[in-house]
Amino acid sequence: MAAKKDTIAVALKYEKSHAPRVVASGKGAVGEAIIEKARESGVPVQENPALAEALSTLEVDQEIPEALYRAVAQVLAYLLRTAGHLR
């Protein structure tokens, strides 16, 4: 199956003492591979094309900018609720 050219995926890591940071980013086939690896590893995936586009401009290992805190916090809250860690 061919990867969609417009697929963008960004993986974030969050440690409580720091802002979330980008740990992987890619478009097309690389983006599809990031999504597949997340699913294989049991990591929840949320589609948010606008946020993925904004985050894809960051370098790997770069913390997210303050301007994206609210959007990323909403995604993290959704993922924590999905995993049963928030009610």
Coordinates of C-alpha atoms in Angstrom, one line a residue:
M1 CA 0.0 0.0 0.0
A2 CA 1.4 3.4 -1.0
A3 CA 1.8 6.0 1.7
K4 CA -0.2 9.1 1.4
K5 CA 2.0 12.0 0.4
D6 CA 0.3 14.4 2.8
T7 CA 0.6 12.2 5.9
I8 CA 2.4 14.1 8.6
A9 CA 3.2 12.4 11.9
V10 CA 4.9 13.9 15.0
A11 CA 5.8 11.9 18.1
L12 CA 6.1 13.7 21.4
K13 CA 7.6 12.7 24.7
Y14 CA 6.4 14.4 27.9
E15 CA 8.3 14.4 31.2
K16 CA 6.7 16.4 33.9
S17 CA 9.6 18.7 34.6
H18 CA 9.9 19.8 31.0
A19 CA 7.7 20.9 28.1
P20 CA 6.8 18.1 25.7
R21 CA 9.5 17.6 23.0
V22 CA 9.5 16.2 19.5
V23 CA 11.1 12.7 19.4
A24 CA 10.2 11.8 15.8
S25 CA 8.7 13.7 12.8
G26 CA 8.1 12.8 9.2
K27 CA 5.9 13.2 6.1
G28 CA 4.7 10.7 3.6
A29 CA 6.2 7.2 4.1
V30 CA 8.2 8.3 7.1
G31 CA 5.0 9.7 8.7
E32 CA 3.1 6.5 8.0
A33 CA 6.0 4.5 9.6
I34 CA 5.9 6.6 12.7
I35 CA 2.1 6.0 13.0
E36 CA 2.5 2.3 12.4
K37 CA 5.3 2.0 15.0
A38 CA 3.2 3.9 17.6
R39 CA 0.3 1.5 17.0
E40 CA 2.5 -1.6 17.2
S41 CA 3.9 -0.3 20.5
G42 CA 0.4 0.4 21.9
V43 CA 1.0 4.2 21.9
P44 CA -2.3 6.1 21.3
V45 CA -2.6 8.1 18.1
Q46 CA -4.7 11.2 17.6
E47 CA -5.3 12.8 14.2
N48 CA -4.8 16.6 14.3
P49 CA -3.5 17.7 10.9
A50 CA -3.1 21.4 11.8
L51 CA -1.2 20.6 15.0
A52 CA 1.0 18.0 13.2
E53 CA 1.8 20.6 10.5
A54 CA 2.9 23.1 13.2
L55 CA 4.9 20.6 15.2
S56 CA 6.6 19.2 12.1
T57 CA 8.5 22.5 11.7
L58 CA 10.4 21.7 15.0
E59 CA 13.6 19.9 15.2
V60 CA 13.8 16.4 16.8
D61 CA 14.5 16.8 20.5
Q62 CA 13.2 20.4 20.5
E63 CA 10.7 21.3 23.2
I64 CA 7.4 22.6 21.9
P65 CA 7.0 26.4 21.9
E66 CA 4.8 28.1 24.4
A67 CA 2.4 29.1 21.6
L68 CA 1.5 25.3 21.1
Y69 CA 1.1 24.5 24.9
R70 CA -2.7 24.7 24.9
A71 CA -3.2 22.6 21.7
V72 CA -0.7 19.9 22.9
A73 CA -2.2 19.9 26.4
Q74 CA -5.6 19.1 24.8
V75 CA -4.1 16.2 22.9
L76 CA -2.3 14.9 26.0
A77 CA -5.5 15.1 28.1
Y78 CA -7.4 13.2 25.4
L79 CA -4.8 10.5 25.3
L80 CA -4.7 10.2 29.1
R81 CA -8.5 9.9 29.2
T82 CA -8.4 7.3 26.5
A83 CA -5.9 5.3 28.4
G84 CA -8.0 5.6 31.6
H85 CA -5.6 7.8 33.5
L86 CA -8.0 10.8 33.6
R87 CA -11.8 10.9 34.2

